[in-house]
Amino acid sequence: MIGTWRWNVGLGLFGGVLTLLFSLGSNGLEVSVLRSVYAFIAFFALAFLFRILLAASLRGNTREAGEEPGKSMDENKGSTLDVSTPDETDQLHDMLKMQLDGNVKTDAVEQAPFQPLTPPKLVSTQNKEPEELAKAIRHLTGG
C-alpha cells in the first residue's frame, strides 16, 4: 500500500477541523465536536480506501509482461511496445553532405522535369447533334 497511516490521520484531521469550523457557527460546541469526530472517522476511512485503490492501480501498471502468473510466452506477445527510435544521425549527416556536394544518388531512371497537367478543355453542347448527346447520356448512365 502507498504511504503510511499518517496520511490517513492527516486527512482525517483536515476533515474534522474543517467540519468543526463550519459547524461552530450554527451549532453548539458539543454537537460541533461530535460532528467533527464523525468527519474524522469518515475522512480517515476514505483516505484508507483511496490508498488501497491507488496502490492497486499502480501495481497493475508496473507489472512486467513476463511476470503475470499463468500466462505462457505466446500469450504475452504484443503486450509491450518499444517506442524508441534507432540512432541514425551518421547516415543523416552523410546524406546532407552528399546533397551539399551535389553528389545526390538517384535511381537508374532519370526523373522528368516538372510539367503541369494539361487537362482537356470543356466542350460546349450547343452545336452537338441530339443523337450524339443521347448516346453520351446512355453511356454515362450505363443504359
mmCIF file of N, CA and C in Angstrom:
data_model
loop_
_atom_site.group_PDB
_atom_site.id
_atom_site.type_symbol
_atom_site.label_atom_id
_atom_site.label_comp_id
_atom_site.label_asym_id
_atom_site.label_seq_id
_atom_site.Cartn_x
_atom_site.Cartn_y
_atom_site.Cartn_z
ATOM 1 N N MET A 1 0.837 -1.165 0.000
ATOM 2 C CA MET A 1 0.000 0.000 0.000
ATOM 3 C C MET A 1 0.894 1.244 0.000
ATOM 4 N N ILE A 2 0.381 2.298 -0.587
ATOM 5 C CA ILE A 2 1.157 3.518 -0.731
ATOM 6 C C ILE A 2 1.016 4.375 0.514
ATOM 7 N N GLY A 3 2.117 4.918 0.972
ATOM 8 C CA GLY A 3 2.092 5.809 2.125
ATOM 9 C C GLY A 3 1.983 5.059 3.435
ATOM 10 N N THR A 4 1.689 5.809 4.485
ATOM 11 C CA THR A 4 1.567 5.232 5.819
ATOM 12 C C THR A 4 0.249 5.653 6.426
ATOM 13 N N TRP A 5 0.022 5.216 7.651
ATOM 14 C CA TRP A 5 -1.197 5.566 8.375
ATOM 15 C C TRP A 5 -1.237 7.061 8.662
ATOM 16 N N ARG A 6 -0.099 7.735 8.574
ATOM 17 C CA ARG A 6 -0.047 9.170 8.845
ATOM 18 C C ARG A 6 -0.868 9.964 7.831
ATOM 19 N N TRP A 7 -0.900 9.478 6.602
ATOM 20 C CA TRP A 7 -1.734 10.121 5.592
ATOM 21 C C TRP A 7 -3.206 10.050 6.005
ATOM 22 N N ASN A 8 -3.606 8.895 6.501
ATOM 23 C CA ASN A 8 -4.998 8.734 6.931
ATOM 24 C C ASN A 8 -5.319 9.696 8.067
ATOM 25 N N VAL A 9 -4.431 9.778 9.056
ATOM 26 C CA VAL A 9 -4.661 10.660 10.194
ATOM 27 C C VAL A 9 -4.656 12.117 9.743
ATOM 28 N N GLY A 10 -3.751 12.470 8.863
ATOM 29 C CA GLY A 10 -3.685 13.850 8.369
ATOM 30 C C GLY A 10 -4.953 14.258 7.641
ATOM 31 N N LEU A 11 -5.430 13.398 6.736
ATOM 32 C CA LEU A 11 -6.661 13.727 6.030
ATOM 33 C C LEU A 11 -7.867 13.697 6.967
ATOM 34 N N GLY A 12 -7.841 12.798 7.958
ATOM 35 C CA GLY A 12 -8.911 12.763 8.949
ATOM 36 C C GLY A 12 -8.952 14.041 9.760
ATOM 37 N N LEU A 13 -7.791 14.508 10.201
ATOM 38 C CA LEU A 13 -7.733 15.766 10.954
ATOM 39 C C LEU A 13 -8.189 16.941 10.102
ATOM 40 N N PHE A 14 -7.793 16.940 8.863
ATOM 41 C CA PHE A 14 -8.207 18.013 7.950
ATOM 42 C C PHE A 14 -9.728 18.066 7.856
ATOM 43 N N GLY A 15 -10.364 16.917 7.623
ATOM 44 C CA GLY A 15 -11.816 16.870 7.531
ATOM 45 C C GLY A 15 -12.496 17.213 8.838
ATOM 46 N N GLY A 16 -11.936 16.739 9.960
ATOM 47 C CA GLY A 16 -12.523 17.037 11.269
ATOM 48 C C GLY A 16 -12.448 18.503 11.607
ATOM 49 N N VAL A 17 -11.306 19.128 11.398
ATOM 50 C CA VAL A 17 -11.139 20.552 11.712
ATOM 51 C C VAL A 17 -12.015 21.397 10.793
ATOM 52 N N LEU A 18 -12.080 21.030 9.530
ATOM 53 C CA LEU A 18 -12.919 21.766 8.589
ATOM 54 C C LEU A 18 -14.388 21.683 9.000
ATOM 55 N N THR A 19 -14.836 20.508 9.391
ATOM 56 C CA THR A 19 -16.219 20.337 9.847
ATOM 57 C C THR A 19 -16.468 21.114 11.128
ATOM 58 N N LEU A 20 -15.525 21.100 12.051
ATOM 59 C CA LEU A 20 -15.668 21.847 13.312
ATOM 60 C C LEU A 20 -15.805 23.340 13.036
ATOM 61 N N LEU A 21 -14.967 23.870 12.137
ATOM 62 C CA LEU A 21 -15.016 25.300 11.841
ATOM 63 C C LEU A 21 -16.338 25.705 11.203
ATOM 64 N N PHE A 22 -16.850 24.901 10.283
ATOM 65 C CA PHE A 22 -18.109 25.246 9.630
ATOM 66 C C PHE A 22 -19.314 24.988 10.520
ATOM 67 N N SER A 23 -19.189 24.054 11.438
ATOM 68 C CA SER A 23 -20.318 23.680 12.287
ATOM 69 C C SER A 23 -20.449 24.575 13.513
ATOM 70 N N LEU A 24 -19.384 25.201 13.945
ATOM 71 C CA LEU A 24 -19.429 26.023 15.167
ATOM 72 C C LEU A 24 -20.375 27.205 15.053
ATOM 73 N N GLY A 25 -20.510 27.762 13.898
ATOM 74 C CA GLY A 25 -21.351 28.950 13.748
ATOM 75 C C GLY A 25 -22.826 28.663 13.899
ATOM 76 N N SER A 26 -23.277 27.475 13.570
ATOM 77 C CA SER A 26 -24.715 27.200 13.605
ATOM 78 C C SER A 26 -25.110 26.164 14.655
ATOM 79 N N ASN A 27 -24.148 25.536 15.350
ATOM 80 C CA ASN A 27 -24.437 24.518 16.354
ATOM 81 C C ASN A 27 -23.662 24.824 17.633
ATOM 82 N N GLY A 28 -24.036 24.117 18.689
ATOM 83 C CA GLY A 28 -23.317 24.261 19.948
ATOM 84 C C GLY A 28 -21.981 23.535 19.883
ATOM 85 N N LEU A 29 -21.186 23.680 20.943
ATOM 86 C CA LEU A 29 -19.842 23.101 20.977
ATOM 87 C C LEU A 29 -19.902 21.576 20.983
ATOM 88 N N GLU A 30 -20.828 20.993 21.752
ATOM 89 C CA GLU A 30 -20.912 19.528 21.835
ATOM 90 C C GLU A 30 -21.271 18.914 20.483
ATOM 91 N N VAL A 31 -22.254 19.480 19.823
ATOM 92 C CA VAL A 31 -22.698 18.951 18.523
ATOM 93 C C VAL A 31 -21.594 19.127 17.488
ATOM 94 N N SER A 32 -20.935 20.258 17.523
ATOM 95 C CA SER A 32 -19.850 20.519 16.568
ATOM 96 C C SER A 32 -18.702 19.537 16.754
ATOM 97 N N VAL A 33 -18.317 19.281 18.004
ATOM 98 C CA VAL A 33 -17.224 18.340 18.275
ATOM 99 C C VAL A 33 -17.632 16.932 17.871
ATOM 100 N N LEU A 34 -18.871 16.540 18.142
ATOM 101 C CA LEU A 34 -19.346 15.210 17.764
ATOM 102 C C LEU A 34 -19.335 15.047 16.244
ATOM 103 N N ARG A 35 -19.783 16.080 15.546
ATOM 104 C CA ARG A 35 -19.783 16.007 14.083
ATOM 105 C C ARG A 35 -18.366 16.008 13.522
ATOM 106 N N SER A 36 -17.458 16.713 14.165
ATOM 107 C CA SER A 36 -16.068 16.704 13.690
ATOM 108 C C SER A 36 -15.424 15.337 13.939
ATOM 109 N N VAL A 37 -15.798 14.639 15.016
ATOM 110 C CA VAL A 37 -15.294 13.274 15.249
ATOM 111 C C VAL A 37 -15.804 12.343 14.157
ATOM 112 N N TYR A 38 -17.106 12.479 13.819
ATOM 113 C CA TYR A 38 -17.661 11.669 12.730
ATOM 114 C C TYR A 38 -16.950 11.974 11.401
ATOM 115 N N ALA A 39 -16.668 13.245 11.168
ATOM 116 C CA ALA A 39 -15.976 13.636 9.945
ATOM 117 C C ALA A 39 -14.554 13.072 9.926
ATOM 118 N N PHE A 40 -13.887 13.078 11.120
ATOM 119 C CA PHE A 40 -12.550 12.496 11.202
ATOM 120 C C PHE A 40 -12.588 11.021 10.813
ATOM 121 N N ILE A 41 -13.551 10.273 11.334
ATOM 122 C CA ILE A 41 -13.661 8.843 11.022
ATOM 123 C C ILE A 41 -13.948 8.638 9.534
ATOM 124 N N ALA A 42 -14.844 9.454 8.983
ATOM 125 C CA ALA A 42 -15.197 9.315 7.568
ATOM 126 C C ALA A 42 -13.997 9.634 6.670
ATOM 127 N N PHE A 43 -13.289 10.729 6.951
ATOM 128 C CA PHE A 43 -12.133 11.090 6.132
ATOM 129 C C PHE A 43 -11.004 10.074 6.299
ATOM 130 N N PHE A 44 -10.837 9.542 7.495
ATOM 131 C CA PHE A 44 -9.828 8.510 7.731
ATOM 132 C C PHE A 44 -10.125 7.285 6.869
ATOM 133 N N ALA A 45 -11.386 6.853 6.852
ATOM 134 C CA ALA A 45 -11.772 5.677 6.060
ATOM 135 C C ALA A 45 -11.640 5.956 4.563
ATOM 136 N N LEU A 46 -12.024 7.147 4.135
ATOM 137 C CA LEU A 46 -11.890 7.486 2.716
ATOM 138 C C LEU A 46 -10.425 7.536 2.284
ATOM 139 N N ALA A 47 -9.568 8.044 3.131
ATOM 140 C CA ALA A 47 -8.138 8.072 2.802
ATOM 141 C C ALA A 47 -7.591 6.649 2.709
ATOM 142 N N PHE A 48 -8.031 5.776 3.594
ATOM 143 C CA PHE A 48 -7.599 4.386 3.561
ATOM 144 C C PHE A 48 -8.056 3.724 2.264
ATOM 145 N N LEU A 49 -9.299 3.937 1.885
ATOM 146 C CA LEU A 49 -9.830 3.376 0.641
ATOM 147 C C LEU A 49 -9.081 3.934 -0.563
ATOM 148 N N PHE A 50 -8.818 5.235 -0.561
ATOM 149 C CA PHE A 50 -8.084 5.865 -1.658
ATOM 150 C C PHE A 50 -6.682 5.286 -1.789
ATOM 151 N N ARG A 51 -6.002 5.055 -0.670
ATOM 152 C CA ARG A 51 -4.654 4.479 -0.713
ATOM 153 C C ARG A 51 -4.676 3.063 -1.271
ATOM 154 N N ILE A 52 -5.694 2.275 -0.920
ATOM 155 C CA ILE A 52 -5.796 0.907 -1.432
ATOM 156 C C ILE A 52 -6.004 0.924 -2.950
ATOM 157 N N LEU A 53 -6.921 1.782 -3.431
ATOM 158 C CA LEU A 53 -7.193 1.859 -4.859
ATOM 159 C C LEU A 53 -5.971 2.365 -5.632
ATOM 160 N N LEU A 54 -5.284 3.329 -5.079
ATOM 161 C CA LEU A 54 -4.090 3.863 -5.736
ATOM 162 C C LEU A 54 -2.991 2.808 -5.809
ATOM 163 N N ALA A 55 -2.806 2.064 -4.742
ATOM 164 C CA ALA A 55 -1.790 1.018 -4.742
ATOM 165 C C ALA A 55 -2.135 -0.075 -5.744
ATOM 166 N N ALA A 56 -3.407 -0.435 -5.842
ATOM 167 C CA ALA A 56 -3.815 -1.479 -6.783
ATOM 168 C C ALA A 56 -3.619 -1.019 -8.221
ATOM 169 N N SER A 57 -3.932 0.224 -8.509
ATOM 170 C CA SER A 57 -3.773 0.703 -9.881
ATOM 171 C C SER A 57 -2.304 0.836 -10.256
ATOM 172 N N LEU A 58 -1.464 1.283 -9.332
ATOM 173 C CA LEU A 58 -0.039 1.407 -9.637
ATOM 174 C C LEU A 58 0.631 0.044 -9.731
ATOM 175 N N ARG A 59 0.182 -0.918 -8.943
ATOM 176 C CA ARG A 59 0.749 -2.265 -9.005
ATOM 177 C C ARG A 59 0.431 -2.892 -10.357
ATOM 178 N N GLY A 60 -0.737 -2.628 -10.901
ATOM 179 C CA GLY A 60 -1.119 -3.164 -12.208
ATOM 180 C C GLY A 60 -0.307 -2.543 -13.327
ATOM 181 N N ASN A 61 0.076 -1.260 -13.208
ATOM 182 C CA ASN A 61 0.848 -0.594 -14.254
ATOM 183 C C ASN A 61 2.305 -1.000 -14.257
ATOM 184 N N THR A 62 2.866 -1.324 -13.106
ATOM 185 C CA THR A 62 4.295 -1.621 -13.049
ATOM 186 C C THR A 62 4.604 -3.081 -13.280
ATOM 187 N N ARG A 63 3.597 -3.914 -13.361
ATOM 188 C CA ARG A 63 3.830 -5.344 -13.569
ATOM 189 C C ARG A 63 4.396 -5.577 -14.964
ATOM 190 N N GLU A 64 5.464 -6.327 -15.036
ATOM 191 C CA GLU A 64 6.069 -6.639 -16.325
ATOM 192 C C GLU A 64 5.237 -7.687 -17.043
ATOM 193 N N ALA A 65 5.421 -7.769 -18.366
ATOM 194 C CA ALA A 65 4.627 -8.708 -19.163
ATOM 195 C C ALA A 65 4.955 -10.150 -18.806
ATOM 196 N N GLY A 66 6.192 -10.455 -18.474
ATOM 197 C CA GLY A 66 6.572 -11.816 -18.163
ATOM 198 C C GLY A 66 6.243 -12.237 -16.741
ATOM 199 N N GLU A 67 5.849 -11.309 -15.899
ATOM 200 C CA GLU A 67 5.599 -11.633 -14.502
ATOM 201 C C GLU A 67 4.193 -12.134 -14.242
ATOM 202 N N GLU A 68 3.302 -12.012 -15.216
ATOM 203 C CA GLU A 68 1.925 -12.399 -14.964
ATOM 204 C C GLU A 68 1.836 -13.908 -14.815
ATOM 205 N N PRO A 69 1.320 -14.372 -13.688
ATOM 206 C CA PRO A 69 1.253 -15.815 -13.468
ATOM 207 C C PRO A 69 0.193 -16.452 -14.343
ATOM 208 N N GLY A 70 0.473 -17.679 -14.786
ATOM 209 C CA GLY A 70 -0.495 -18.445 -15.545
ATOM 210 C C GLY A 70 -0.503 -18.156 -17.027
ATOM 211 N N LYS A 71 0.342 -17.272 -17.509
ATOM 212 C CA LYS A 71 0.375 -16.967 -18.934
ATOM 213 C C LYS A 71 1.637 -17.545 -19.544
ATOM 214 N N SER A 72 1.484 -18.097 -20.722
ATOM 215 C CA SER A 72 2.656 -18.609 -21.428
ATOM 216 C C SER A 72 3.289 -17.468 -22.217
ATOM 217 N N MET A 73 4.423 -17.744 -22.826
ATOM 218 C CA MET A 73 5.118 -16.708 -23.574
ATOM 219 C C MET A 73 4.320 -16.263 -24.800
ATOM 220 N N ASP A 74 3.550 -17.172 -25.417
ATOM 221 C CA ASP A 74 2.763 -16.810 -26.586
ATOM 222 C C ASP A 74 1.661 -15.826 -26.240
ATOM 223 N N GLU A 75 1.076 -15.940 -25.066
ATOM 224 C CA GLU A 75 0.017 -15.035 -24.658
ATOM 225 C C GLU A 75 0.551 -13.652 -24.320
ATOM 226 N N ASN A 76 1.839 -13.541 -23.995
ATOM 227 C CA ASN A 76 2.432 -12.263 -23.640
ATOM 228 C C ASN A 76 2.941 -11.493 -24.848
ATOM 229 N N LYS A 77 2.981 -12.120 -26.007
ATOM 230 C CA LYS A 77 3.487 -11.429 -27.189
ATOM 231 C C LYS A 77 2.568 -10.277 -27.540
ATOM 232 N N GLY A 78 3.176 -9.154 -27.846
ATOM 233 C CA GLY A 78 2.407 -7.981 -28.229
ATOM 234 C C GLY A 78 1.903 -7.153 -27.075
ATOM 235 N N SER A 79 2.249 -7.503 -25.856
ATOM 236 C CA SER A 79 1.745 -6.750 -24.716
ATOM 237 C C SER A 79 2.656 -5.578 -24.355
ATOM 238 N N THR A 80 3.849 -5.521 -24.911
ATOM 239 C CA THR A 80 4.728 -4.384 -24.666
ATOM 240 C C THR A 80 5.055 -3.712 -25.991
ATOM 241 N N LEU A 81 5.360 -2.433 -25.945
ATOM 242 C CA LEU A 81 5.635 -1.657 -27.131
ATOM 243 C C LEU A 81 6.929 -0.875 -26.921
ATOM 244 N N ASP A 82 7.868 -1.076 -27.831
ATOM 245 C CA ASP A 82 9.131 -0.353 -27.777
ATOM 246 C C ASP A 82 9.018 0.849 -28.700
ATOM 247 N N VAL A 83 8.974 2.045 -28.135
ATOM 248 C CA VAL A 83 8.778 3.241 -28.936
ATOM 249 C C VAL A 83 10.077 4.012 -29.152
ATOM 250 N N SER A 84 11.210 3.397 -28.885
ATOM 251 C CA SER A 84 12.478 4.087 -29.101
ATOM 252 C C SER A 84 12.866 3.983 -30.574
ATOM 253 N N THR A 85 13.515 5.026 -31.059
ATOM 254 C CA THR A 85 13.958 5.031 -32.450
ATOM 255 C C THR A 85 15.464 4.835 -32.493
ATOM 256 N N PRO A 86 15.947 4.138 -33.513
ATOM 257 C CA PRO A 86 17.388 3.912 -33.596
ATOM 258 C C PRO A 86 18.109 5.219 -33.927
ATOM 259 N N ASP A 87 19.347 5.291 -33.525
ATOM 260 C CA ASP A 87 20.155 6.476 -33.773
ATOM 261 C C ASP A 87 20.730 6.400 -35.188
ATOM 262 N N GLU A 88 20.260 7.282 -36.058
ATOM 263 C CA GLU A 88 20.701 7.296 -37.452
ATOM 264 C C GLU A 88 21.310 8.645 -37.812
ATOM 265 N N THR A 89 21.933 9.295 -36.859
ATOM 266 C CA THR A 89 22.469 10.628 -37.126
ATOM 267 C C THR A 89 23.630 10.586 -38.114
ATOM 268 N N ASP A 90 24.446 9.520 -38.064
ATOM 269 C CA ASP A 90 25.565 9.434 -39.005
ATOM 270 C C ASP A 90 25.071 9.329 -40.437
ATOM 271 N N GLN A 91 24.070 8.520 -40.674
ATOM 272 C CA GLN A 91 23.522 8.385 -42.024
ATOM 273 C C GLN A 91 22.909 9.694 -42.492
ATOM 274 N N LEU A 92 22.245 10.397 -41.590
ATOM 275 C CA LEU A 92 21.629 11.667 -41.944
ATOM 276 C C LEU A 92 22.695 12.699 -42.309
ATOM 277 N N HIS A 93 23.777 12.745 -41.546
ATOM 278 C CA HIS A 93 24.863 13.678 -41.852
ATOM 279 C C HIS A 93 25.489 13.348 -43.199
ATOM 280 N N ASP A 94 25.676 12.063 -43.484
ATOM 281 C CA ASP A 94 26.247 11.667 -44.772
ATOM 282 C C ASP A 94 25.338 12.078 -45.929
ATOM 283 N N MET A 95 24.051 11.895 -45.769
ATOM 284 C CA MET A 95 23.116 12.276 -46.830
ATOM 285 C C MET A 95 23.112 13.783 -47.049
ATOM 286 N N LEU A 96 23.180 14.552 -45.954
ATOM 287 C CA LEU A 96 23.216 16.006 -46.094
ATOM 288 C C LEU A 96 24.504 16.473 -46.757
ATOM 289 N N LYS A 97 25.641 15.845 -46.428
ATOM 290 C CA LYS A 97 26.917 16.202 -47.063
ATOM 291 C C LYS A 97 26.885 15.903 -48.550
ATOM 292 N N MET A 98 26.323 14.745 -48.928
ATOM 293 C CA MET A 98 26.237 14.385 -50.343
ATOM 294 C C MET A 98 25.343 15.360 -51.090
ATOM 295 N N GLN A 99 24.273 15.818 -50.452
ATOM 296 C CA GLN A 99 23.375 16.753 -51.108
ATOM 297 C C GLN A 99 24.050 18.110 -51.281
ATOM 298 N N LEU A 100 24.829 18.548 -50.301
ATOM 299 C CA LEU A 100 25.533 19.817 -50.421
ATOM 300 C C LEU A 100 26.614 19.751 -51.493
ATOM 301 N N ASP A 101 27.267 18.610 -51.630
ATOM 302 C CA ASP A 101 28.311 18.443 -52.624
ATOM 303 C C ASP A 101 27.748 18.271 -54.028
ATOM 304 N N GLY A 102 26.470 17.979 -54.150
ATOM 305 C CA GLY A 102 25.863 17.760 -55.456
ATOM 306 C C GLY A 102 25.976 16.321 -55.911
ATOM 307 N N ASN A 103 26.396 15.434 -55.080
ATOM 308 C CA ASN A 103 26.542 14.024 -55.427
ATOM 309 C C ASN A 103 25.320 13.229 -54.976
ATOM 310 N N VAL A 104 24.161 13.717 -55.315
ATOM 311 C CA VAL A 104 22.945 13.042 -54.897
ATOM 312 C C VAL A 104 22.778 11.796 -55.747
ATOM 313 N N LYS A 105 22.658 10.647 -55.084
ATOM 314 C CA LYS A 105 22.471 9.396 -55.807
ATOM 315 C C LYS A 105 21.008 9.291 -56.213
ATOM 316 N N THR A 106 20.778 9.054 -57.494
ATOM 317 C CA THR A 106 19.415 8.855 -57.985
ATOM 318 C C THR A 106 19.324 7.469 -58.566
ATOM 319 N N ASP A 107 18.099 7.042 -58.808
ATOM 320 C CA ASP A 107 17.878 5.724 -59.397
ATOM 321 C C ASP A 107 18.351 5.722 -60.846
ATOM 322 N N ALA A 108 18.327 4.561 -61.465
ATOM 323 C CA ALA A 108 18.765 4.425 -62.849
ATOM 324 C C ALA A 108 17.884 5.235 -63.780
ATOM 325 N N VAL A 109 16.620 5.374 -63.437
ATOM 326 C CA VAL A 109 15.698 6.140 -64.268
ATOM 327 C C VAL A 109 15.798 7.603 -63.861
ATOM 328 N N GLU A 110 16.094 8.450 -64.848
ATOM 329 C CA GLU A 110 16.170 9.878 -64.568
ATOM 330 C C GLU A 110 14.762 10.420 -64.413
ATOM 331 N N GLN A 111 14.620 11.360 -63.516
ATOM 332 C CA GLN A 111 13.320 11.952 -63.299
ATOM 333 C C GLN A 111 13.074 13.019 -64.355
ATOM 334 N N ALA A 112 11.851 13.030 -64.870
ATOM 335 C CA ALA A 112 11.490 14.009 -65.888
ATOM 336 C C ALA A 112 11.298 15.363 -65.225
ATOM 337 N N PRO A 113 11.578 16.434 -65.944
ATOM 338 C CA PRO A 113 11.350 17.762 -65.350
ATOM 339 C C PRO A 113 9.858 17.985 -65.116
ATOM 340 N N PHE A 114 9.555 18.925 -64.280
ATOM 341 C CA PHE A 114 8.178 19.194 -63.909
ATOM 342 C C PHE A 114 7.403 19.736 -65.092
ATOM 343 N N GLN A 115 6.216 19.155 -65.313
ATOM 344 C CA GLN A 115 5.304 19.653 -66.335
ATOM 345 C C GLN A 115 3.923 19.739 -65.705
ATOM 346 N N PRO A 116 3.283 20.870 -65.786
ATOM 347 C CA PRO A 116 1.947 20.977 -65.209
ATOM 348 C C PRO A 116 0.955 20.137 -66.001
ATOM 349 N N LEU A 117 -0.120 19.764 -65.356
ATOM 350 C CA LEU A 117 -1.155 18.989 -66.027
ATOM 351 C C LEU A 117 -1.831 19.825 -67.097
ATOM 352 N N THR A 118 -2.164 19.189 -68.173
ATOM 353 C CA THR A 118 -2.902 19.860 -69.245
ATOM 354 C C THR A 118 -4.190 19.087 -69.492
ATOM 355 N N PRO A 119 -5.227 19.364 -68.699
ATOM 356 C CA PRO A 119 -6.483 18.636 -68.893
ATOM 357 C C PRO A 119 -7.166 19.090 -70.176
ATOM 358 N N PRO A 120 -7.989 18.210 -70.756
ATOM 359 C CA PRO A 120 -8.693 18.623 -71.987
ATOM 360 C C PRO A 120 -9.699 19.728 -71.675
ATOM 361 N N LYS A 121 -9.894 20.577 -72.640
ATOM 362 C CA LYS A 121 -10.811 21.689 -72.440
ATOM 363 C C LYS A 121 -12.243 21.188 -72.488
ATOM 364 N N LEU A 122 -13.111 21.855 -71.736
ATOM 365 C CA LEU A 122 -14.522 21.502 -71.736
ATOM 366 C C LEU A 122 -15.146 21.891 -73.075
ATOM 367 N N VAL A 123 -15.995 20.993 -73.535
ATOM 368 C CA VAL A 123 -16.620 21.211 -74.831
ATOM 369 C C VAL A 123 -18.065 21.634 -74.612
ATOM 370 N N SER A 124 -18.486 22.590 -75.338
ATOM 371 C CA SER A 124 -19.850 23.063 -75.233
ATOM 372 C C SER A 124 -20.792 22.101 -75.954
ATOM 373 N N THR A 125 -22.034 21.976 -75.477
ATOM 374 C CA THR A 125 -23.018 21.070 -76.088
ATOM 375 C C THR A 125 -24.015 21.809 -76.955
ATOM 376 N N GLN A 126 -23.763 23.057 -77.258
ATOM 377 C CA GLN A 126 -24.732 23.844 -78.002
ATOM 378 C C GLN A 126 -24.812 23.408 -79.477
ATOM 379 N N ASN A 127 -23.713 23.027 -80.075
ATOM 380 C CA ASN A 127 -23.708 22.710 -81.503
ATOM 381 C C ASN A 127 -23.635 21.213 -81.755
ATOM 382 N N LYS A 128 -24.041 20.386 -80.813
ATOM 383 C CA LYS A 128 -23.969 18.934 -80.976
ATOM 384 C C LYS A 128 -25.295 18.409 -81.499
ATOM 385 N N GLU A 129 -25.219 17.309 -82.185
ATOM 386 C CA GLU A 129 -26.415 16.633 -82.680
ATOM 387 C C GLU A 129 -27.142 15.984 -81.511
ATOM 388 N N PRO A 130 -28.470 15.965 -81.499
ATOM 389 C CA PRO A 130 -29.218 15.369 -80.396
ATOM 390 C C PRO A 130 -28.934 13.879 -80.237
ATOM 391 N N GLU A 131 -28.663 13.193 -81.312
ATOM 392 C CA GLU A 131 -28.376 11.758 -81.207
ATOM 393 C C GLU A 131 -27.042 11.517 -80.504
ATOM 394 N N GLU A 132 -26.067 12.371 -80.735
ATOM 395 C CA GLU A 132 -24.768 12.241 -80.056
ATOM 396 C C GLU A 132 -24.921 12.503 -78.555
ATOM 397 N N LEU A 133 -25.740 13.495 -78.192
ATOM 398 C CA LEU A 133 -25.969 13.783 -76.788
ATOM 399 C C LEU A 133 -26.688 12.622 -76.104
ATOM 400 N N ALA A 134 -27.688 12.053 -76.760
ATOM 401 C CA ALA A 134 -28.403 10.906 -76.182
ATOM 402 C C ALA A 134 -27.468 9.730 -76.026
ATOM 403 N N LYS A 135 -26.577 9.525 -76.988
ATOM 404 C CA LYS A 135 -25.599 8.443 -76.918
ATOM 405 C C LYS A 135 -24.656 8.647 -75.732
ATOM 406 N N ALA A 136 -24.223 9.872 -75.497
ATOM 407 C CA ALA A 136 -23.331 10.188 -74.385
ATOM 408 C C ALA A 136 -24.030 9.980 -73.049
ATOM 409 N N ILE A 137 -25.294 10.385 -72.967
ATOM 410 C CA ILE A 137 -26.048 10.198 -71.728
ATOM 411 C C ILE A 137 -26.267 8.728 -71.432
ATOM 412 N N ARG A 138 -26.590 7.937 -72.464
ATOM 413 C CA ARG A 138 -26.743 6.494 -72.271
ATOM 414 C C ARG A 138 -25.434 5.866 -71.801
ATOM 415 N N HIS A 139 -24.348 6.310 -72.361
ATOM 416 C CA HIS A 139 -23.028 5.780 -71.963
ATOM 417 C C HIS A 139 -22.719 6.111 -70.500
ATOM 418 N N LEU A 140 -23.015 7.345 -70.071
ATOM 419 C CA LEU A 140 -22.730 7.766 -68.703
ATOM 420 C C LEU A 140 -23.660 7.085 -67.681
ATOM 421 N N THR A 141 -24.909 6.852 -68.056
ATOM 422 C CA THR A 141 -25.837 6.225 -67.113
ATOM 423 C C THR A 141 -25.775 4.707 -67.160
ATOM 424 N N GLY A 142 -25.060 4.164 -68.111
ATOM 425 C CA GLY A 142 -24.905 2.704 -68.182
ATOM 426 C C GLY A 142 -26.108 2.032 -68.814
ATOM 427 N N GLY A 143 -26.914 2.728 -69.532
ATOM 428 C CA GLY A 143 -28.135 2.143 -70.101
ATOM 429 C C GLY A 143 -28.085 2.002 -71.535
#
